[in-house]
Amino acid sequence: MTAAAAAIEEAARSGWQARLALGFERRAETTLLVQREHYGPLRVQKALYPEGPAVCHAIVLHPPGGIVGGDRLDISLAAGAGAHALLTTPGAGKWYRSGGRPAQHVLNVRIGRAAVIEWLPQETIVFDGADAQMHTHVQLAAGGMFCGWEILCLGRTAAGEGFSHGQLDLATRIESEGRPLWVERGWLSGGSAWLDAAAGLAGRPVSATLLLAGTGVQREWLDACLAVPTAAGLLTGVTALPEVLVARCLAPCTEAARAWLSEVWKRLRPAALGKAAVVPRIWST
């Protein structure tokens, strides 16, 4: 099939329009998954409790396994007062080459008083030629906390692929009681000089960010993150704002980025969230 024919075929697709809404509530000493609504290919099979009843784990499934032009995935998460939920994915997400239409992933998170949501998906691989929009909006009530990360790999590095064309539109907004805590926009174009610039991605195909937001950042949290060893080839940085801690790295491969980010999370979770770091079993399969 020629490139032109492939583009015409993809343009004719309606695209997957998928939605998933999950709601968590604290009842006595247990966080329960009380709302589970879905449309299209987004699912959560069941609630998991690997660390006891107080924290509900859930694995968000996208059965097609990849996102193409015209697809839109909407995920809404809500935690009531005192609830604590941790969500992850079963494997790497994939954004395939676009035939001319953008694909979208929208995450909306609402966190009640003294509630916690951890959003820790596995890495996202952005294929050469993808046209991807990834937008996240987090709304915190007083005492609520959000811990989330994003690991992006530009191109299928194992196959020697880079990101020579395509585009990536990123937006993250975190608010507490309507007050902005963190607002960030990013735009990456395939083949841009920014990908290799020292002030940009410095030639690393993988970038990763962890955000912990919603409470005053303690000096010992920052020190613990700064003490995480940095493997060869990684560029890392940790910044403390009044109510947001930001940890970032640039890496030559997803394994190195994930290892560093996971270690940061393991040190932050007990200090900031009061829970030992229990690694989701799905990460080891």
PDB file of C-alpha atoms in Angstrom, residues 65-66 89-94 122-125 258:
ATOM      1  CA  GLY A  65      -3.147  -1.396  22.580  1.00  0.00           C
ATOM      2  CA  GLY A  66      -2.436   1.770  20.613  1.00  0.00           C
ATOM      3  CA  THR A  89      -1.587   0.477  33.101  1.00  0.00           C
ATOM      4  CA  PRO A  90      -0.651  -3.089  32.083  1.00  0.00           C
ATOM      5  CA  GLY A  91       2.051  -2.074  29.600  1.00  0.00           C
ATOM      6  CA  ALA A  92       3.456   0.661  27.421  1.00  0.00           C
ATOM      7  CA  GLY A  93       0.996   2.928  25.657  1.00  0.00           C
ATOM      8  CA  LYS A  94       1.566   3.505  21.934  1.00  0.00           C
ATOM      9  CA  GLN A 122       3.712   2.774  32.284  1.00  0.00           C
ATOM     10  CA  GLU A 123       5.667   4.515  29.542  1.00  0.00           C
ATOM     11  CA  THR A 124       4.185   5.995  26.384  1.00  0.00           C
ATOM     12  CA  ILE A 125       5.901   5.373  23.035  1.00  0.00           C
ATOM     13  CA  ARG A 258      11.493   4.378  34.784  1.00  0.00           C
TER      14      ARG A 258
END
